[in-house]
Every structure is written in C-alpha cells, then in structure tokens.
Tab-separated table of C-alpha atoms in Angstrom:
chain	number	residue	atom	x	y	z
A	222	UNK	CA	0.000	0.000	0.000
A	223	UNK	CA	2.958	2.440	0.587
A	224	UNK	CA	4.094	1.818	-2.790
A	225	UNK	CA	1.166	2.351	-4.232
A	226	UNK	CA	0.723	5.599	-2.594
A	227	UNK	CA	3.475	6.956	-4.003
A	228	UNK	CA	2.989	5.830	-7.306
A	229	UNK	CA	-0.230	7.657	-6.757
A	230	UNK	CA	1.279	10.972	-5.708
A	231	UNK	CA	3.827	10.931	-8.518
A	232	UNK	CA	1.434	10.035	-10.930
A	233	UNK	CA	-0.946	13.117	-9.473
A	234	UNK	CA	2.003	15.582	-9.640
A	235	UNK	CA	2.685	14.855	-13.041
A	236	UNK	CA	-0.839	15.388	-14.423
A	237	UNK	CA	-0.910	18.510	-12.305
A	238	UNK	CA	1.855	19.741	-14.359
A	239	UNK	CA	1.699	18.656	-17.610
A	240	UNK	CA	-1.934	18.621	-18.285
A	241	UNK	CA	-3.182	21.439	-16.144
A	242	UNK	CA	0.219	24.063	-16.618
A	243	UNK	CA	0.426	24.152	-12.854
A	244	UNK	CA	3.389	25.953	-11.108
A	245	UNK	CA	5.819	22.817	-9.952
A	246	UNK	CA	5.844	25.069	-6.164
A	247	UNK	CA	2.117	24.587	-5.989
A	248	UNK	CA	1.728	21.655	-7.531
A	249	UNK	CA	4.243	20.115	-5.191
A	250	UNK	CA	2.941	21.328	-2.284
A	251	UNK	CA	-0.850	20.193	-3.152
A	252	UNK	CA	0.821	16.340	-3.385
A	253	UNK	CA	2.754	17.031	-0.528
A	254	UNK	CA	-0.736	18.132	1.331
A	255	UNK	CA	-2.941	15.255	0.146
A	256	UNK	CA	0.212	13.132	1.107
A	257	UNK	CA	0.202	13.733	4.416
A	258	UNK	CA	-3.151	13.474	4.839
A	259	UNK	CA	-3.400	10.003	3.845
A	260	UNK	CA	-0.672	9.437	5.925
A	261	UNK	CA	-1.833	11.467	9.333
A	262	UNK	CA	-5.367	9.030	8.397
A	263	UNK	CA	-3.733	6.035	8.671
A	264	UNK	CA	-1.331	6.622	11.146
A	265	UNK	CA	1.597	6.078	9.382
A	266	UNK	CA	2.778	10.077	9.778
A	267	UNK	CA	5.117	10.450	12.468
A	268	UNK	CA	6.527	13.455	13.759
A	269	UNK	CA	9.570	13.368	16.409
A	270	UNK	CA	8.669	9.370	16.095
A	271	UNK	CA	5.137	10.189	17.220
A	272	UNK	CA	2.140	9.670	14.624
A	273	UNK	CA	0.999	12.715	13.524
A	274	UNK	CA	-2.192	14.872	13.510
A	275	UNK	CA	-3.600	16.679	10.587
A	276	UNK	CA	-2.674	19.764	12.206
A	277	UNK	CA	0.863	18.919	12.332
A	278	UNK	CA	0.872	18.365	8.643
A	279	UNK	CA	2.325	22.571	7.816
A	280	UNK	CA	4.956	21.498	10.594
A	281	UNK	CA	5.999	18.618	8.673
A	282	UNK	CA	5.899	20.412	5.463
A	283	UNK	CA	7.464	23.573	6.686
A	284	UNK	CA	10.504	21.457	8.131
A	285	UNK	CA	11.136	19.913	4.736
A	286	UNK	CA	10.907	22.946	2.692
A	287	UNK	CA	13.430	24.443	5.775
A	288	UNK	CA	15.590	21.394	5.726
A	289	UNK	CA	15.918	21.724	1.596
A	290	UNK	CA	16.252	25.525	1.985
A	291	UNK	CA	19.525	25.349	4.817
A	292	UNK	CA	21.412	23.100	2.678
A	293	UNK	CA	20.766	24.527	-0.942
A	294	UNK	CA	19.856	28.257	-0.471
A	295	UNK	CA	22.609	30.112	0.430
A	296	UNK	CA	24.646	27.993	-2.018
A	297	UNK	CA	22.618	28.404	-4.912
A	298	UNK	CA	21.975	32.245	-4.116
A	299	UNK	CA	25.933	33.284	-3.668
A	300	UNK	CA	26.322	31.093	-6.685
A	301	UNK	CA	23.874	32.594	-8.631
A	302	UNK	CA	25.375	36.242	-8.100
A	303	UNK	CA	28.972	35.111	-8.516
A	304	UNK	CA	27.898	34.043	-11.771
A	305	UNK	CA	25.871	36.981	-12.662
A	306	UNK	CA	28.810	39.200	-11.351
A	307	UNK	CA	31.149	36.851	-13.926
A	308	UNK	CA	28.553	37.341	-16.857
A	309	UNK	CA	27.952	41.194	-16.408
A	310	UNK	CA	32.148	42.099	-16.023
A	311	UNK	CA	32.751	39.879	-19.078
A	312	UNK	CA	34.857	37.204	-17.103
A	313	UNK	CA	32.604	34.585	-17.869
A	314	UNK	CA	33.033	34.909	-21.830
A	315	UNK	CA	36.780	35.074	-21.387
A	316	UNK	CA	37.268	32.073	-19.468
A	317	UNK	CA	34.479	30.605	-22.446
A	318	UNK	CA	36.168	32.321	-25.251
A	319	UNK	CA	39.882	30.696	-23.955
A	320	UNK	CA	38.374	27.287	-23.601
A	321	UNK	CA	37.146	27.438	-26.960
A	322	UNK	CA	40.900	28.832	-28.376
A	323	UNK	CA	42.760	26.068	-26.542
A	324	UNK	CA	40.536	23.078	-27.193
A	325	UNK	CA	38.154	24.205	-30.126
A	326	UNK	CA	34.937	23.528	-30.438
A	327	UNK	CA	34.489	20.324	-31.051
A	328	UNK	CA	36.058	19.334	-27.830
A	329	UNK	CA	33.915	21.859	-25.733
A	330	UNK	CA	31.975	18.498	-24.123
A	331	UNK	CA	34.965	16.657	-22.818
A	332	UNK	CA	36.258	20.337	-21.469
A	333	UNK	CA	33.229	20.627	-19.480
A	334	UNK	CA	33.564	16.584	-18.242
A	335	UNK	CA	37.479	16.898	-17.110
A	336	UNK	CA	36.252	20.763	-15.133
A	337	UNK	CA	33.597	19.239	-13.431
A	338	UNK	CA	35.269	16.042	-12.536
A	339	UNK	CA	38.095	17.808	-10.794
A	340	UNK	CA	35.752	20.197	-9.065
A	341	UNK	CA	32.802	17.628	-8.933
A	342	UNK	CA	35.147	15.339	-6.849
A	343	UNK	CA	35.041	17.018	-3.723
A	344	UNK	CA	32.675	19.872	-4.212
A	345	UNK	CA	28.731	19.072	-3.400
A	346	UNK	CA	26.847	18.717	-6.183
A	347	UNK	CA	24.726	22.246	-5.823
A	348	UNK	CA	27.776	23.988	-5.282
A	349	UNK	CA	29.885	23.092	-8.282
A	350	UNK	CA	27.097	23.326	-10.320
A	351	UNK	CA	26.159	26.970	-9.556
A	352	UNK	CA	30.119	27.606	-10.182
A	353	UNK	CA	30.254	25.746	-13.522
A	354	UNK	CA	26.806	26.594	-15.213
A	355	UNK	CA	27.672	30.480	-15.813
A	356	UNK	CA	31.035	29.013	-17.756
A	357	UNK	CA	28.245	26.411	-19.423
A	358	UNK	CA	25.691	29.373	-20.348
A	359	UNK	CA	28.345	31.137	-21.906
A	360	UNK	CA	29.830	28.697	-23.906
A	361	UNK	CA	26.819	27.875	-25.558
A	362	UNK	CA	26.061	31.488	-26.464
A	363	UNK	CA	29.632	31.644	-27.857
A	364	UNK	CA	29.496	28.196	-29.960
A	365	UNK	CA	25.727	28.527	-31.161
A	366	UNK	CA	25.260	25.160	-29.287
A	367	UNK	CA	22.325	23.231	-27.752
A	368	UNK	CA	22.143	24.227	-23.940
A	369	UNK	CA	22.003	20.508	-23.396
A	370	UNK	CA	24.895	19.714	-25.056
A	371	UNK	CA	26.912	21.710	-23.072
A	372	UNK	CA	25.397	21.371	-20.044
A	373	UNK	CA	24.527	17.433	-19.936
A	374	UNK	CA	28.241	16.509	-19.894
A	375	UNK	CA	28.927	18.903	-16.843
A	376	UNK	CA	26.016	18.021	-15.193
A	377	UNK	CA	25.780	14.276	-15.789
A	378	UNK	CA	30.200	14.167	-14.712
A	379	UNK	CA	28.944	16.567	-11.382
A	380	UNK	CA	26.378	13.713	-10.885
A	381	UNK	CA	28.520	11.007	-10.902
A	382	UNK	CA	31.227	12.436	-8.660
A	383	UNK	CA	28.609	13.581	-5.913
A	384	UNK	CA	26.830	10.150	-5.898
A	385	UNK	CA	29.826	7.685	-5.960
A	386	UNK	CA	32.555	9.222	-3.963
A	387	UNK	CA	33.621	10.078	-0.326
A	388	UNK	CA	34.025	12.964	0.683
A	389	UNK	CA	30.153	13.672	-0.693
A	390	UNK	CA	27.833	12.596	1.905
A	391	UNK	CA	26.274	9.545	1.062
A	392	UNK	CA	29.260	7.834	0.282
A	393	UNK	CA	31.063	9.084	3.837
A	394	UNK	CA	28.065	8.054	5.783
A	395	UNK	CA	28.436	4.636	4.152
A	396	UNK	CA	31.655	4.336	5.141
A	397	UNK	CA	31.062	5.205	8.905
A	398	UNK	CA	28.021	2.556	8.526
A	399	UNK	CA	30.418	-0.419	7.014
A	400	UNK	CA	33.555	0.806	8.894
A	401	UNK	CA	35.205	1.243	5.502
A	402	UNK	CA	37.991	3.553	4.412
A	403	UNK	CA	36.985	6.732	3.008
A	404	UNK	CA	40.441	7.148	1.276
A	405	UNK	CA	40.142	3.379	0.129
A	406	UNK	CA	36.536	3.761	-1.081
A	407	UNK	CA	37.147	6.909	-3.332
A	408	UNK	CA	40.064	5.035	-4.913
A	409	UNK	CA	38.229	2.273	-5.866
A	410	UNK	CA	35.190	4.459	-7.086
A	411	UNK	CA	37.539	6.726	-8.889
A	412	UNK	CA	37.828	3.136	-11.166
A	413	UNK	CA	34.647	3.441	-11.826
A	414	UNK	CA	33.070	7.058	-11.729
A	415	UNK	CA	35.485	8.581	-14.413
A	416	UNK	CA	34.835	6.023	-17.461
A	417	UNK	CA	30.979	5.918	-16.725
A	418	UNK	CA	30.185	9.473	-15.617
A	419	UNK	CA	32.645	10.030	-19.087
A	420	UNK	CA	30.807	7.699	-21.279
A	421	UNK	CA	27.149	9.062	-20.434
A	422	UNK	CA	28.339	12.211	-20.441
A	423	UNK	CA	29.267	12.125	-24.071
A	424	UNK	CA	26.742	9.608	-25.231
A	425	UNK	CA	23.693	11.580	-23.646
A	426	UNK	CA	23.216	14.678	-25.118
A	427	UNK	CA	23.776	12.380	-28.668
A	428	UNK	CA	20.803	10.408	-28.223
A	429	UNK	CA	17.539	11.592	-30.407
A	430	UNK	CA	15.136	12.208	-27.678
A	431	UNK	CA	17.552	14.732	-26.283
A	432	UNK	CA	18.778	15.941	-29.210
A	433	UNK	CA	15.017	16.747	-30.425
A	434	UNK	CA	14.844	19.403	-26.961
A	435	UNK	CA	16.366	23.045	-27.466
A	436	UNK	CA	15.948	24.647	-24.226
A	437	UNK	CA	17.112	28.510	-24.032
A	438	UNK	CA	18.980	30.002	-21.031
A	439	UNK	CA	16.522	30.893	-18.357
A	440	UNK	CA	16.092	34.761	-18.151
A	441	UNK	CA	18.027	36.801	-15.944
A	442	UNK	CA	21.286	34.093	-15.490
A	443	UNK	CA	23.483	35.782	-17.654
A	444	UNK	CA	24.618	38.760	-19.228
A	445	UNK	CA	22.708	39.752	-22.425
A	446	UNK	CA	25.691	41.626	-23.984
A	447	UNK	CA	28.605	40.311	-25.931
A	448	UNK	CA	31.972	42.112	-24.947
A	449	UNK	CA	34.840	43.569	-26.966
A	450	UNK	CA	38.026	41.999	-26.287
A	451	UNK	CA	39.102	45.237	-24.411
A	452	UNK	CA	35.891	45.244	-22.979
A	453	UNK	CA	36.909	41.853	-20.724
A	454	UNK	CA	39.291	41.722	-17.629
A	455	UNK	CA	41.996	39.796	-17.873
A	456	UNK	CA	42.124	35.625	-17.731
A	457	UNK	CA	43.751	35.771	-14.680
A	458	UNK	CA	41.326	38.068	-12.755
A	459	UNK	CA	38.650	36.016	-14.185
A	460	UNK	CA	39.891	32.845	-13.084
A	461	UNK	CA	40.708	33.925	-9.798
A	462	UNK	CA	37.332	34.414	-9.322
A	463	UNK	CA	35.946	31.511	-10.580
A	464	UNK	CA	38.610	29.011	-8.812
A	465	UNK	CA	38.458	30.618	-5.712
A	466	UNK	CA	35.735	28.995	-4.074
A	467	UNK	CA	37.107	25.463	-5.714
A	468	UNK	CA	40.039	25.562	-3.974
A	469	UNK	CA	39.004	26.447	-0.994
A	470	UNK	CA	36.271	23.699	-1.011
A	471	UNK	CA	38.344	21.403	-2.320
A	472	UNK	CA	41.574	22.764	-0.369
A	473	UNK	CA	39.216	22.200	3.089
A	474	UNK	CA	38.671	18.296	2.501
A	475	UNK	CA	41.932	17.280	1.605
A	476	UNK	CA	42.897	18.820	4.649
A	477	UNK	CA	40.391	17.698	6.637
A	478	UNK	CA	40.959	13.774	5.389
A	479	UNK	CA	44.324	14.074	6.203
A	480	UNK	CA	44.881	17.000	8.924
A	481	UNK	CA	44.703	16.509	12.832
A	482	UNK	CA	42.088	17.821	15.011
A	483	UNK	CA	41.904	21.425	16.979
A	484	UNK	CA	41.902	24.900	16.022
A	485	UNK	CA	43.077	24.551	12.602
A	486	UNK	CA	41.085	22.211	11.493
A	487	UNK	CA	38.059	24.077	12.592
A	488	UNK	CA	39.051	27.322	10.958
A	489	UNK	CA	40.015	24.825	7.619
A	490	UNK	CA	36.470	23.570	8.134
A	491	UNK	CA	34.932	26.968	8.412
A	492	UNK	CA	36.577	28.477	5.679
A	493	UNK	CA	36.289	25.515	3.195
A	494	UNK	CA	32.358	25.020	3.919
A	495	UNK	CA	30.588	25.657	0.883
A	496	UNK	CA	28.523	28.634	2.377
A	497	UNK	CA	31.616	30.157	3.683
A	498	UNK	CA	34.162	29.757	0.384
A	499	UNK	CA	30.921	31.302	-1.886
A	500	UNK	CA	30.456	34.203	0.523
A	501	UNK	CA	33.920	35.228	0.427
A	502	UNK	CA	34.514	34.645	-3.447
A	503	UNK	CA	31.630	36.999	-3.804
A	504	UNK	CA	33.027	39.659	-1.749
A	505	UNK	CA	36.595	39.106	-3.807
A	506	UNK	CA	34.178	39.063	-7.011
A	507	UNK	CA	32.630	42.186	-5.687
A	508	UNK	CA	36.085	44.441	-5.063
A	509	UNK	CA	37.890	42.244	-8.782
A	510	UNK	CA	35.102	43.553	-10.606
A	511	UNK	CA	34.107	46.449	-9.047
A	512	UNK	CA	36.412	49.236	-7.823
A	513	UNK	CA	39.284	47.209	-9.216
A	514	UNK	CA	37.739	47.255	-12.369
A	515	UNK	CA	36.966	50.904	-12.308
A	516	UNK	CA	33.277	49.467	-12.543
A	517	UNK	CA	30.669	51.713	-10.090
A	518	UNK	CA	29.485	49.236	-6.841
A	519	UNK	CA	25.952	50.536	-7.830
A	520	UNK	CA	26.325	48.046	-10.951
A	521	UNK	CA	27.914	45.390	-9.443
A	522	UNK	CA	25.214	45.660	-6.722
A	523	UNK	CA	22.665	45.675	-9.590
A	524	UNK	CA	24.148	42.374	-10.856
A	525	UNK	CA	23.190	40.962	-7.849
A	526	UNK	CA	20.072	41.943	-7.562
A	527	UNK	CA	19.128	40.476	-10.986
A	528	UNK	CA	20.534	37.395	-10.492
A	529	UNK	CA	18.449	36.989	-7.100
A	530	UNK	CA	15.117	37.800	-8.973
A	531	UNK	CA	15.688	35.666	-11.556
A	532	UNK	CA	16.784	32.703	-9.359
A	533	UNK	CA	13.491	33.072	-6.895
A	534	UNK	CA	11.202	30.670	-8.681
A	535	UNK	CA	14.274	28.081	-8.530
A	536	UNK	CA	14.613	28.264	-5.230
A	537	UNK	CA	10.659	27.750	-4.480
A	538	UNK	CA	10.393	24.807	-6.316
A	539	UNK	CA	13.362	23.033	-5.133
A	540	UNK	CA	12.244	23.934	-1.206
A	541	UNK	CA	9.130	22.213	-2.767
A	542	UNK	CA	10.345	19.423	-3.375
A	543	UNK	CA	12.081	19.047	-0.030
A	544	UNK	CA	8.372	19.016	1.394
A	545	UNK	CA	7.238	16.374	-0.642
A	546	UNK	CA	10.924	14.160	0.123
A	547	UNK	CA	9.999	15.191	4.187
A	548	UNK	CA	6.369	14.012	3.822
A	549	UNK	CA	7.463	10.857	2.107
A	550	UNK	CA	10.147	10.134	4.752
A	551	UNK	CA	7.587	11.035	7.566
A	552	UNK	CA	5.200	8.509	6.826
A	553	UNK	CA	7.624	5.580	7.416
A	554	UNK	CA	8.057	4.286	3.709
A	555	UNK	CA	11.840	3.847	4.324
A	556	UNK	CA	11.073	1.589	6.927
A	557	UNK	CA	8.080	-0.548	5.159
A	558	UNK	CA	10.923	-1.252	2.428
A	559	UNK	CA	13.888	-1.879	4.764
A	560	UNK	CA	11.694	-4.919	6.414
A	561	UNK	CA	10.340	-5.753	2.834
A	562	UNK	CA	14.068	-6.579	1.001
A	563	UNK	CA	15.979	-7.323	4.347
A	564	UNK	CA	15.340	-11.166	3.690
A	565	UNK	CA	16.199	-11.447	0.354
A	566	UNK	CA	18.409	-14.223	-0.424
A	567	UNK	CA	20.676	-12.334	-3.092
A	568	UNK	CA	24.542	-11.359	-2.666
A	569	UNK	CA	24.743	-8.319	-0.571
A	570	UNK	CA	26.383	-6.154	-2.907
A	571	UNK	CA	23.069	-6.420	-5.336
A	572	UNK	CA	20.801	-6.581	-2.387
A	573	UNK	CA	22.136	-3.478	-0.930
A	574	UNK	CA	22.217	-1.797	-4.460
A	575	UNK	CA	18.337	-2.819	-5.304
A	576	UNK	CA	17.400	-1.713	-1.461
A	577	UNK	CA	18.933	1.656	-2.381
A	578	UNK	CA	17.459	2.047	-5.813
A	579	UNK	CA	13.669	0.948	-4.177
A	580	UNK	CA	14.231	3.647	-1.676
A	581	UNK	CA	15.629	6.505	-4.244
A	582	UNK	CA	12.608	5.971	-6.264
A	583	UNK	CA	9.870	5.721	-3.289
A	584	UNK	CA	11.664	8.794	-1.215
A	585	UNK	CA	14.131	10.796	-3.799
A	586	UNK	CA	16.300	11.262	-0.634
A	587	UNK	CA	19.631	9.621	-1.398
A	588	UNK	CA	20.961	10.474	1.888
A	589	UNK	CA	18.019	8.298	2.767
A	590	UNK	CA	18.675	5.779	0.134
A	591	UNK	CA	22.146	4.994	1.499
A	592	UNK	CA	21.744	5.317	5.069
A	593	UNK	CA	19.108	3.100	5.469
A	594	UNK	CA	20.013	0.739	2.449
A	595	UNK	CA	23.478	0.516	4.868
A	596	UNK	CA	22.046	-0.599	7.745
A	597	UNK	CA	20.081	-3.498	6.277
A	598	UNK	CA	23.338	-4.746	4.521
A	599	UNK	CA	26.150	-4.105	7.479
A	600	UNK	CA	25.735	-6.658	9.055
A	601	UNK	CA	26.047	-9.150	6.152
A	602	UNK	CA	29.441	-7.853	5.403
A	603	UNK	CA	31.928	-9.470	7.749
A	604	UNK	CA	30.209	-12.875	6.604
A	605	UNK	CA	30.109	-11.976	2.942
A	606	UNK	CA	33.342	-12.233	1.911
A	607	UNK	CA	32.851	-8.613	0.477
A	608	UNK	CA	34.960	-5.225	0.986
A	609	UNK	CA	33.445	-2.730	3.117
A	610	UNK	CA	34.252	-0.497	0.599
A	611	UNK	CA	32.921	-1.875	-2.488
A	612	UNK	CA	29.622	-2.179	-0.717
A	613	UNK	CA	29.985	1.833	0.196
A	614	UNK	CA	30.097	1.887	-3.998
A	615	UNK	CA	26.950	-0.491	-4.159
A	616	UNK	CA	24.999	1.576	-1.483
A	617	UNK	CA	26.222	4.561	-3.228
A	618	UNK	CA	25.383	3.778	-6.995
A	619	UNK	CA	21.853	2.541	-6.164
A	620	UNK	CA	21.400	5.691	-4.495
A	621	UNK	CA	21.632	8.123	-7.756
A	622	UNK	CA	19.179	5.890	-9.553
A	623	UNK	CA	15.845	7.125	-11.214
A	624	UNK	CA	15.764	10.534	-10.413
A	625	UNK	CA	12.349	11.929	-10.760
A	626	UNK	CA	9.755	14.698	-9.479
A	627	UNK	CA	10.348	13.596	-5.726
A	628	UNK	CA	14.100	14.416	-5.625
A	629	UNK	CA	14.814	18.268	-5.468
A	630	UNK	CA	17.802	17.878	-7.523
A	631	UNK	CA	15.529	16.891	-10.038
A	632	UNK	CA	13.998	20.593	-9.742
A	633	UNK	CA	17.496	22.161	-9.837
A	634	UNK	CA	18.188	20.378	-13.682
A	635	UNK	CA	14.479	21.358	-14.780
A	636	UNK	CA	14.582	24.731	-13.722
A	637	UNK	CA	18.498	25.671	-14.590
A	638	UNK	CA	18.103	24.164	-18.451
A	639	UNK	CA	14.799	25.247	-18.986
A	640	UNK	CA	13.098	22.008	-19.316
A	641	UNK	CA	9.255	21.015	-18.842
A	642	UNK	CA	8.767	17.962	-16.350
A	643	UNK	CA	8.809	15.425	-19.206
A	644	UNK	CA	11.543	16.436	-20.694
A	645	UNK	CA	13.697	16.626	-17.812
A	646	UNK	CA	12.252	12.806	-16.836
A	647	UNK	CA	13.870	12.052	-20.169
A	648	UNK	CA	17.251	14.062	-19.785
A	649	UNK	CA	18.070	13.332	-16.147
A	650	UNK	CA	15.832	10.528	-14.719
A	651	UNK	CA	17.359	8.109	-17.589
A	652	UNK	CA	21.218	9.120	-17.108
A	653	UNK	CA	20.892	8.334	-13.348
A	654	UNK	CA	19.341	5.444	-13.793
A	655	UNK	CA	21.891	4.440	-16.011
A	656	UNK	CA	24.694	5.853	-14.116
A	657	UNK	CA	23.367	3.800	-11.733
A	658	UNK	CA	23.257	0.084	-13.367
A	659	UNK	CA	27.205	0.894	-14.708
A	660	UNK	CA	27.956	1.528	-10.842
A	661	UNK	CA	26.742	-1.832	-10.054
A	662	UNK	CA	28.604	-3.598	-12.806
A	663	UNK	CA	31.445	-1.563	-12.396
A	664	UNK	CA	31.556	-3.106	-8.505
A	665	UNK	CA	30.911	-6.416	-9.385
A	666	UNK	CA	33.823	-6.809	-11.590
A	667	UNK	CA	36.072	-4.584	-8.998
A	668	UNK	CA	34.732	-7.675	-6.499
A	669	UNK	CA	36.495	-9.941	-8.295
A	670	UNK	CA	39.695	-8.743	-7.751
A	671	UNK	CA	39.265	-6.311	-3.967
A	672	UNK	CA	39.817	-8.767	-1.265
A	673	UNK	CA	37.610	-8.375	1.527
C-alpha cells in the first residue's frame, strides 16, 4: 500500500503539471498536502517518532521545505550572483572564449567533463554546479550550441562524482556505517566514476530524444551583452574568481581527510564550507570587478540583484520538493521497504544496491537511500566475503538511480536548463538510472579482484 501511494502521488504531480500548466511550487505542495493526509489518516505520519495529527501536517511540510532551503539556499543564491557578477564584467566569456581557443569547439563536451570532474570530486553537487553553469551558459552562447549539449556533460560528470565518492555525503556516511575507508573507497570508485560518468556524459546529449529538446537560457542568469576583447578583464582576474571557491572547497577536505584535530582544522572547516568559500569569493568578485575594475558598486550591486530575482522561482520549487521528500520520509516508507528486502536471499552487494534504488525511487532522498540501504546490509558484510568499501560503492550507486519529481535535484536540472517535467524525466531521470546500473557492474567486476 505504501508503494502504491506513491505511485499515486507521482502520478498526481505529473498530471498537475503537464496537463493542467500548474506551477511545480504549488503543484508540489498540493501532493505534498494530500500526502500527508493520507498518511496522518492512517497513522503512518510520524513526527519526532510520534504519529501525527492533521494539524501537524504545515509542521511537517514547513521542516522539509526548511531542511531543503539550509542546505541549498545560500549555495545556490551566492552562486547565482557570482555568476551573474562573472557574466555582467565579461569574465565569464573570457574564461568561455579561452576554452574554446585552446581546445576548439568540437572538444567543448569533454572540457566541461574533465572541469567538473576535478571540481565535482570534492565539491557538493549544488555547489559546483552553480560555479560551472555560468562558464556552461556562456559557452553555448559563444558556440551557437544546444544548452544541453553543453550542459549534460557537466552536469551528468557533477552527478557522478557527488553520488559515488567520499568525501560527498552519502558515500562518507556509508563508510562510517560499514567501517570502511573513506580514502580506500574513493580510490576504488575513482575506477569506476570517471569512465561511466565520461561515457554518459558524451553519449547523452547524442541520443535523439535529447537531441530533439532546445531549451534557451533561463532569463536573468546571464549577461545579455557580448563584450569587446578590451571590454573583458583579464584571464587571470577572471579565473581567480571563478577558482576561488574550488580551492578552498576542495583545499578544506583534503585537509580535513588528512589533517589533525583542533583549532586549525576548525578554521580549515569553516573556511572551506561551501557557504563560507561562496560568501567570500563573492566579496573578492565584488572588489575584482568592481572598484578594481573601475566598474561603479551601484552596478555590481545591480548584478546581484538580478541574479536573485531571476533565481526566486528556482529556489521555491526546489524547497518544494524538499516538502514532498519530508512528507514521504515522515510517513515511514523507508522503513516498510527496509523490512520488505531485508530477507532477500541475493549477494549483498546487489541486495544493498536494489534496497537503495527501491528507496531513491519511493523517497528521492539519497541520503536516505544509502543510510538506510546501509544498515540493512552491514551486518552481512563481515560474513560476505565482500569489501566494506565496495559495498559503500553499491549503497552509493543505487542511491543516484531514477531521479524523478520527488528528488529536489531533479527541480534544480528542470529549472536551470529550462526544461518542462517530461523532458527533464527524459534528460536526467534516464542518465541516473543508467549511471546507476554501470555503478553496479562496475563493482561487481572490482569484487572480483578487492579482497575483503
């Protein structure tokens, strides 16, 4: 019955959208509503582990729109003005216009897979993405290209990098749940994240169904004018900029994997935390291409302002769909399918990966998807014969699977490309999936040669 339910509920938020035109943030919230109610009805909503009333329901849904909101909105809107600030000094169309010089444009796809793997591989996935997509917009102005053709590559190789690897945080809390090695686990994933996240990333945006969609850059996310070559600040200023926040991310997390504990690492921590390294790039960005520039604050300021307009409708339906993952959650379905596959009879590495995937479709929480998916499969491992780190990679892969309207990163790729529901079911829900079933194959063979 819990199953069905949300088959229900997806299949209501779809009609909603596509048949009727309704807004995704209201249609969202409607499913999350009638949701809940089924769930405070039959018990089965919990809140604080205590079944819910109907008048608990806006608490529930107001958590999960603030839970979505703390972790994506301050990244997405310091992103979103870097990137406008980029776009309206002319930095972003240097740092497009060079990568077009030095590689050409026929190679534009595998520059955007190698830039987002290397930031991808310790940056979150909302935070590189907000730092790569002005570079993506602007390349596709300046080659005449399909927005997905740029963009699918860099946001298919930021996919795969988030979802496989420690230090992202499914894969770390899979590790802490198996007792694996973090370091151990991202080397062995590293085997199989760059050739699939590369293949997919280069076959995908080849395929006719996606070839057949032409999305146009939303309004507001970049810069409408094309600059002069005197017109641009240099490569280096722009680059500074734009690899600021990387390495100090990125800088952070090697640290912290191999640093020692007290002060420093808590200032390290601090200062590499996504939030942190985006404010402070956008106060450099501010002074670079501002007084520096011999541009007027007022504009710079205006930039800003822009960007945050345009990016308000993002941010609502992504929050959205944070309610409808938090209502899902909140009526126990994790738990229904945690005692439905914890008996199968299958090895662990594809029971834990099919426990993740049936979780990731029901809930569209990965964090979810892993965590529990771990816990019905830890104890099988010092039996099994299996590494503790290849079954972080199992946990992990199953986790990214069948993205669809009850994941807010789902929302991100629709509303950053441009896309209508269906089309971004087609785009993204298909390359995770697939991402997905190479993971599991790419683990399997890695099994038979990792000892245990």
């Amino acid at each position: 019955m819990p199953l069905l339910i949300v088959a229900l509920a997806v299949a209501l938020l779809l009609v909603l959208m596509t048949k009727f035109k309704l807004n995704g943030f209201v249609s969202l919230l409607v499913v999350s509503v009638l949701v809940a109610g089924w769930g405070a009805a039959t018990g089965m909503l919990t809140l604080e582990d205590k079944p819910a009333t109907i008048a608990e329901i806006p608490k529930i849904i107001g958590a999960g729109i603030g839970g979505q909101l703390e972790e994506t909105l301050a990244v997405i809107g310091l992103g979103a003005m870097i990137g406008r600030i980029l776009g309206d000094a002319g930095a972003a169309q240097r740092i497009a216009l060079r990568v077009v010089d030095l590689l050409g444009e026929k190679r534009v796809q595998w520059a955007m897979v190698i830039t987002s793997m290397l930031i991808g591989v310790t940056m979150f996935y909302e935070a590189a993405f907000v730092i790569v997509v002005p570079i993506a917009f602007t390349l596709v102005r300046a080659t005449r290209t399909n927005l997905l053709w740029v963009g699918l590559p860099m946001s298919i190789s930021l996919s795969t990098m988030h979802s496989f690897l420690p230090p992202h945080p499914g894969p770390t809390a899979a590790a802490g749940i198996y007792e694996a090695s973090p370091g151990l686990a991202l080397l062995y994933g590293l085997f199989i994240a760059v050739p699939a996240g590369a293949l997919v990333a280069m076959v995908w945006p080849r395929l006719a169904f996606v070839k057949k969609m032409n999305p146009s850059i939303p309004q507001g996310m970049i810069s409408d004018k094309q600059f002069e070559d005197h017109e641009m600040p240099s490569m280096g200023r722009s680059l500074l900029v734009a690899l600021l926040p990387v390495v100090m991310i990125a800088g952070a997390e090697i640290f912290i994997m191999a640093g020692p504990e007290g002060a420093v690492m808590d200032a390290v921590t601090f200062i590499g935390s996504p939030m942190v390294a985006l404010l402070i790039t956008l106060l450099v960005a501010i002074v670079v291409f501002g007084p520096l520039s011999g541009r007027p604050l007022a504009e710079v300021a205006t930039s800003m302002s822009e960007s945050a307009r345009a990016m308000a409708m993002i941010i609502m339906v992504i929050a959205a769909g944070g309610a409808f993952k938090e209502v899902l959650v909140s009526t126990g379905i994790a738990q229904y399918i945690a005692d439905m596959t914890a008996g199968w009879p299958v090895h662990p590495i594809i029971l834990v990966w099919v426990t993740a995937v049936i979780l990731r479709v029901a809930l569209g929480s990965a964090s979810v998807a892993v965590t529990t998916a771990a816990g019905i499969a830890a104890p099988l491992v010092a039996s099994s014969g299996v590494s503790p780190e290849l079954m972080v990679l199992a946990t992990a892969c199953g986790s990214i699977a069948v993205s669809h309207v009850n994941d807010p990163g789902f929302w991100m790729f629709k509303e950053y490309f441009n896309l209508s529901v269906m089309e971004t079911i087609r785009a993204r829900t298909t390359y995770t999936t697939v991402l997905s079933v190479l993971g599991l194959g790419g683990v399997l063979l890695l099994n038979l040669v990792v000892p245990a």
